Amino acid sequence: MHLRWLLIVLLFSVGPAVAQQPAQPDDALPATPVPSQPRPPTPALQASAVPLTLEEALKMADQNSPRLNAANALLDRASAATLTARAYTNPQVEFYAGPQSARNIPTPGVPGLLQHYSVYQTIEVPRERETRRRVADLGRVGQSYQRDSERLSVTATVKHYFYEALRWKHEIEHARANLALVQDLRNRVEIEVRVGEKGRLELTRAEAELARANFAVRSAQINFVNAIALLRAAIAAPPDIPYDPRGDLEPPMRFGPLNELRSLVLRNHPVIGEANTAIEQADAELERQRALRIPQPIFYGEWEKQPDLTFWRMGFTVPLPVWDRRRGQIADSQAAIRQSSAIRNQRQLELTAALERAYESYQLADQQATSLQAGSLREAESAVDAAMAAYRFGERGIVEVLDAQRVLQSVRGDLLDARFARQAALVDLEELGVVPSGEKH
């Protein structure tokens, strides 16, 4: 009997070390207890995995992203269109020759070689040429805005997936820590059941909780693998290299009033610049279509050598705008102006809604993270310590300990969700231009 009690006391004497948590700074992720058993390996966390920081991921996306490559190619095409718009119409040269024979008439022509040379040159209307160049230049400017917008989108996508993978990596650590503690409790209960101190029901409860903890670990691992796959696609990573994302969350920030941020976004975001440029381009195209109503004359010159004479002549060919006065093209350009204006208004509404959503999400997530860090997390940790102490002295059962540990894991999960939700909202604000690159503090 004394040996049995001595065994129980020795077993409980090593228990508090598992539940103790080190002190954490305010901005650090909640520390987790070190598990008492080796962790099962996961595909992305093997020793062969290549560490991947956020800066390296962004660099890879900048070099390999098909979206950025397509945007750069479109910008090159727009630049080439400006060269096309500046080019003059090429002249046309005509030459033909052939034998000339005489007819059996009173005054026949002289037989011999007939040669004819002619040239045509379209004379462009200065106003049409100027508006054509302006349309092409505005197209290039609009495409540069689109490229900048695409770059912001790609950067935000990479950051979202990177932090999502980082989140599930921490979730795996928390789930494993909980698994280690539950496994330790289950082992203790098994010993107590063997020596007759506890009933079989206590062991059943502990084993059910152990199965639940194992399921939580596997679920977190599946989500981590999915996040890694999305991250690899975003940065166009090689398929045969495993990556292990490493990094920390960015510190909290303080923003100005929402009205000031709204004005900043609507003034500086490349989407609005692209929309305004599209309106200017539509206006220039309307002017070009109106200028094309003015006939463009064609200069004509020829020289002809016949066997008995030589002559040359010059003239102009002027198309008459009788049937087609470009009414359809002008009406289409006017409709394009209205369409571009409507698109700009829609972009403003979308940016305003996105800003309000990201701003409020950031504020709420920051308040929730601060509240959990300051109060609920410490209270849950104290509750686990108290339940463990009471369990060791026989004042509480295994159910109370498991309930307290479950509450602690829930609080840790809520804190992790809040911090990564705050980070996701910060990435959205960066994409909107509220937080310029290099100005975080």
Coordinates of N, CA and C in Angstrom, one line a residue, residues 164-261:
E164 N -0.7 32.6 -43.6 CA -1.7 31.5 -43.4 C -0.9 30.3 -43.1
A165 N 0.2 30.0 -43.9 CA 1.0 28.8 -43.6 C 1.7 29.0 -42.2
L166 N 2.2 30.2 -41.9 CA 2.8 30.4 -40.6 C 1.8 30.2 -39.5
R167 N 0.6 30.6 -39.7 CA -0.5 30.4 -38.7 C -0.7 28.9 -38.4
W168 N -0.8 28.1 -39.4 CA -1.1 26.7 -39.2 C 0.2 26.0 -38.7
K169 N 1.4 26.5 -38.9 CA 2.6 26.0 -38.3 C 2.5 26.2 -36.8
H170 N 2.1 27.4 -36.4 CA 2.0 27.6 -34.9 C 0.8 26.8 -34.4
E171 N -0.2 26.6 -35.1 CA -1.4 25.8 -34.7 C -0.9 24.3 -34.4
I172 N -0.1 23.8 -35.3 CA 0.5 22.5 -35.1 C 1.2 22.4 -33.8
E173 N 2.1 23.4 -33.5 CA 2.8 23.4 -32.3 C 1.9 23.4 -31.1
H174 N 0.8 24.2 -31.1 CA -0.1 24.3 -30.0 C -0.8 22.9 -29.8
A175 N -1.2 22.3 -31.0 CA -1.9 21.1 -30.9 C -1.0 20.0 -30.4
R176 N 0.2 20.0 -30.8 CA 1.1 19.0 -30.2 C 1.4 19.1 -28.8
A177 N 1.5 20.4 -28.3 CA 1.7 20.6 -26.9 C 0.5 20.1 -26.1
N178 N -0.7 20.4 -26.6 CA -1.9 19.9 -26.0 C -1.9 18.4 -26.0
L179 N -1.5 17.8 -27.1 CA -1.5 16.3 -27.2 C -0.5 15.7 -26.1
A180 N 0.7 16.4 -26.0 CA 1.6 15.9 -25.0 C 1.1 15.9 -23.6
L181 N 0.4 17.0 -23.2 CA -0.2 17.1 -21.9 C -1.3 16.1 -21.7
V182 N -2.2 15.9 -22.7 CA -3.3 15.0 -22.5 C -2.7 13.5 -22.5
Q183 N -1.7 13.3 -23.2 CA -1.0 12.0 -23.1 C -0.5 11.7 -21.8
D184 N 0.1 12.7 -21.2 CA 0.7 12.6 -19.8 C -0.4 12.3 -18.8
L185 N -1.6 13.1 -19.0 CA -2.7 12.8 -18.1 C -3.2 11.4 -18.2
R186 N -3.3 11.0 -19.5 CA -3.9 9.7 -19.7 C -3.0 8.6 -19.1
N187 N -1.7 8.8 -19.2 CA -0.7 7.8 -18.5 C -0.9 7.8 -17.0
R188 N -1.1 8.9 -16.4 CA -1.3 9.0 -15.0 C -2.6 8.3 -14.6
V189 N -3.6 8.5 -15.4 CA -4.9 7.9 -15.0 C -4.8 6.4 -15.2
E190 N -4.1 5.9 -16.2 CA -3.9 4.5 -16.4 C -3.2 3.9 -15.2
I191 N -2.2 4.5 -14.7 CA -1.5 4.0 -13.5 C -2.5 3.9 -12.3
E192 N -3.3 5.0 -12.1 CA -4.2 5.0 -11.0 C -5.3 4.0 -11.1
V193 N -5.7 3.7 -12.4 CA -6.7 2.6 -12.6 C -6.1 1.3 -12.3
R194 N -4.8 1.1 -12.6 CA -4.2 -0.2 -12.4 C -4.0 -0.4 -10.9
V195 N -3.7 0.6 -10.1 CA -3.5 0.4 -8.7 C -4.8 0.5 -7.9
G196 N -5.9 0.8 -8.7 CA -7.2 0.8 -8.0 C -7.7 2.1 -7.4
E197 N -7.0 3.2 -7.7 CA -7.3 4.5 -7.1 C -8.5 5.1 -7.9
K198 N -8.6 4.8 -9.2 CA -9.6 5.4 -10.1 C -10.4 4.4 -10.8
G199 N -11.6 4.7 -11.2 CA -12.4 3.8 -11.9 C -12.0 3.8 -13.4
R200 N -12.5 2.8 -14.1 CA -12.3 2.6 -15.5 C -12.9 3.8 -16.4
L201 N -13.9 4.5 -15.9 CA -14.5 5.6 -16.6 C -13.5 6.7 -16.8
E202 N -12.7 7.0 -15.7 CA -11.7 8.1 -15.8 C -10.8 7.8 -17.0
L203 N -10.3 6.6 -17.2 CA -9.4 6.2 -18.3 C -10.1 6.4 -19.6
T204 N -11.4 6.0 -19.7 CA -12.1 6.2 -20.9 C -12.2 7.6 -21.3
R205 N -12.5 8.5 -20.4 CA -12.5 9.9 -20.7 C -11.2 10.4 -21.1
A206 N -10.1 10.0 -20.5 CA -8.8 10.5 -20.9 C -8.5 10.0 -22.3
E207 N -8.8 8.7 -22.6 CA -8.5 8.2 -24.0 C -9.4 9.0 -25.0
A208 N -10.6 9.3 -24.7 CA -11.4 10.1 -25.6 C -10.8 11.4 -25.9
E209 N -10.3 12.1 -24.8 CA -9.7 13.4 -25.0 C -8.4 13.2 -25.8
L210 N -7.7 12.1 -25.6 CA -6.4 11.9 -26.3 C -6.7 11.7 -27.8
A211 N -7.8 11.0 -28.2 CA -8.2 10.9 -29.6 C -8.5 12.3 -30.2
R212 N -9.2 13.1 -29.4 CA -9.6 14.4 -29.9 C -8.3 15.2 -30.1
A213 N -7.3 15.1 -29.2 CA -6.1 15.9 -29.4 C -5.3 15.4 -30.6
N214 N -5.3 14.1 -30.8 CA -4.6 13.6 -32.0 C -5.3 14.1 -33.3
F215 N -6.6 14.1 -33.3 CA -7.4 14.6 -34.4 C -7.1 16.1 -34.7
A216 N -6.9 16.9 -33.6 CA -6.6 18.3 -33.8 C -5.2 18.5 -34.5
V217 N -4.3 17.6 -34.1 CA -2.9 17.7 -34.7 C -3.0 17.4 -36.2
R218 N -3.7 16.3 -36.5 CA -3.8 16.0 -37.9 C -4.5 17.0 -38.8
S219 N -5.6 17.6 -38.2 CA -6.3 18.6 -38.9 C -5.4 19.9 -39.2
A220 N -4.7 20.2 -38.2 CA -3.7 21.4 -38.4 C -2.7 21.1 -39.4
Q221 N -2.2 19.8 -39.4 CA -1.2 19.4 -40.4 C -1.8 19.5 -41.9
I222 N -3.1 19.0 -42.0 CA -3.7 19.1 -43.3 C -3.9 20.5 -43.8
N223 N -4.3 21.4 -42.9 CA -4.4 22.8 -43.2 C -3.1 23.5 -43.6
F224 N -2.0 23.0 -42.9 CA -0.7 23.5 -43.2 C -0.2 23.1 -44.6
V225 N -0.5 21.9 -44.9 CA -0.1 21.4 -46.2 C -0.9 22.2 -47.3
N226 N -2.2 22.4 -47.1 CA -2.9 23.2 -48.1 C -2.4 24.6 -48.2
A227 N -2.0 25.2 -47.1 CA -1.5 26.6 -47.1 C -0.2 26.6 -47.8
I228 N 0.7 25.6 -47.6 CA 2.0 25.6 -48.3 C 1.7 25.5 -49.8
A229 N 0.8 24.6 -50.2 CA 0.5 24.5 -51.7 C 0.1 25.8 -52.3
L230 N -0.8 26.6 -51.6 CA -1.2 27.9 -52.1 C 0.0 28.8 -52.2
L231 N 0.8 28.8 -51.2 CA 2.0 29.7 -51.2 C 2.9 29.3 -52.3
R232 N 3.1 28.1 -52.6 CA 4.0 27.7 -53.7 C 3.5 28.2 -55.0
A233 N 2.2 28.1 -55.2 CA 1.6 28.5 -56.4 C 1.7 30.1 -56.6
A234 N 1.6 30.8 -55.4 CA 1.7 32.2 -55.5 C 3.0 32.7 -55.9
I235 N 4.1 32.0 -55.4 CA 5.5 32.5 -55.7 C 6.1 31.7 -56.8
A236 N 5.3 30.8 -57.5 CA 5.8 30.0 -58.6 C 7.0 29.2 -58.2
A237 N 7.0 28.6 -57.1 CA 8.2 27.8 -56.6 C 8.4 26.5 -57.3
P238 N 9.6 26.1 -57.4 CA 9.9 24.8 -58.1 C 9.1 23.6 -57.3
P239 N 8.6 22.7 -58.1 CA 7.7 21.7 -57.4 C 8.5 20.6 -56.6
D240 N 9.8 20.5 -56.7 CA 10.6 19.5 -56.1 C 11.3 20.0 -54.8
I241 N 11.0 21.2 -54.4 CA 11.8 21.7 -53.2 C 10.7 22.0 -52.1
P242 N 10.9 21.3 -50.9 CA 10.0 21.6 -49.8 C 10.4 22.8 -49.1
Y243 N 9.4 23.6 -48.6 CA 9.7 24.9 -48.0 C 9.1 24.9 -46.6
D244 N 9.8 25.6 -45.7 CA 9.4 25.8 -44.3 C 9.3 27.3 -44.0
P245 N 8.1 27.9 -44.0 CA 8.0 29.3 -43.8 C 8.5 29.7 -42.4
R246 N 9.2 30.7 -42.3 CA 9.7 31.2 -41.0 C 9.6 32.7 -40.9
G247 N 9.1 33.2 -39.8 CA 9.0 34.6 -39.6 C 8.1 34.9 -38.5
D248 N 7.9 36.2 -38.2 CA 7.1 36.7 -37.1 C 6.0 37.6 -37.6
L249 N 5.0 37.8 -36.8 CA 4.0 38.8 -37.2 C 4.5 40.2 -37.0
E250 N 4.0 41.1 -37.8 CA 4.4 42.5 -37.7 C 3.8 43.2 -36.5
P251 N 4.5 44.1 -35.9 CA 3.9 44.8 -34.7 C 2.7 45.6 -35.0
P252 N 1.8 45.8 -34.0 CA 0.6 46.6 -34.2 C 0.9 48.0 -34.6
M253 N 0.0 48.6 -35.3 CA 0.2 50.0 -35.8 C -1.0 50.8 -35.4
R254 N -0.9 52.1 -35.5 CA -2.0 53.0 -35.2 C -2.2 53.8 -36.4
F255 N -3.5 53.9 -36.8 CA -3.8 54.6 -38.1 C -4.6 55.9 -37.7
G256 N -4.6 56.8 -38.7 CA -5.4 58.0 -38.5 C -6.9 57.8 -38.7
P257 N -7.6 58.9 -38.8 CA -9.1 58.8 -39.0 C -9.4 58.1 -40.4
L258 N -10.5 57.5 -40.4 CA -10.9 56.8 -41.6 C -11.1 57.7 -42.8
N259 N -11.6 58.9 -42.6 CA -11.8 59.9 -43.7 C -10.5 60.2 -44.3
E260 N -9.4 60.4 -43.5 CA -8.1 60.8 -44.1 C -7.6 59.6 -44.9
L261 N -7.8 58.4 -44.4 CA -7.3 57.2 -45.1 C -8.1 57.0 -46.4

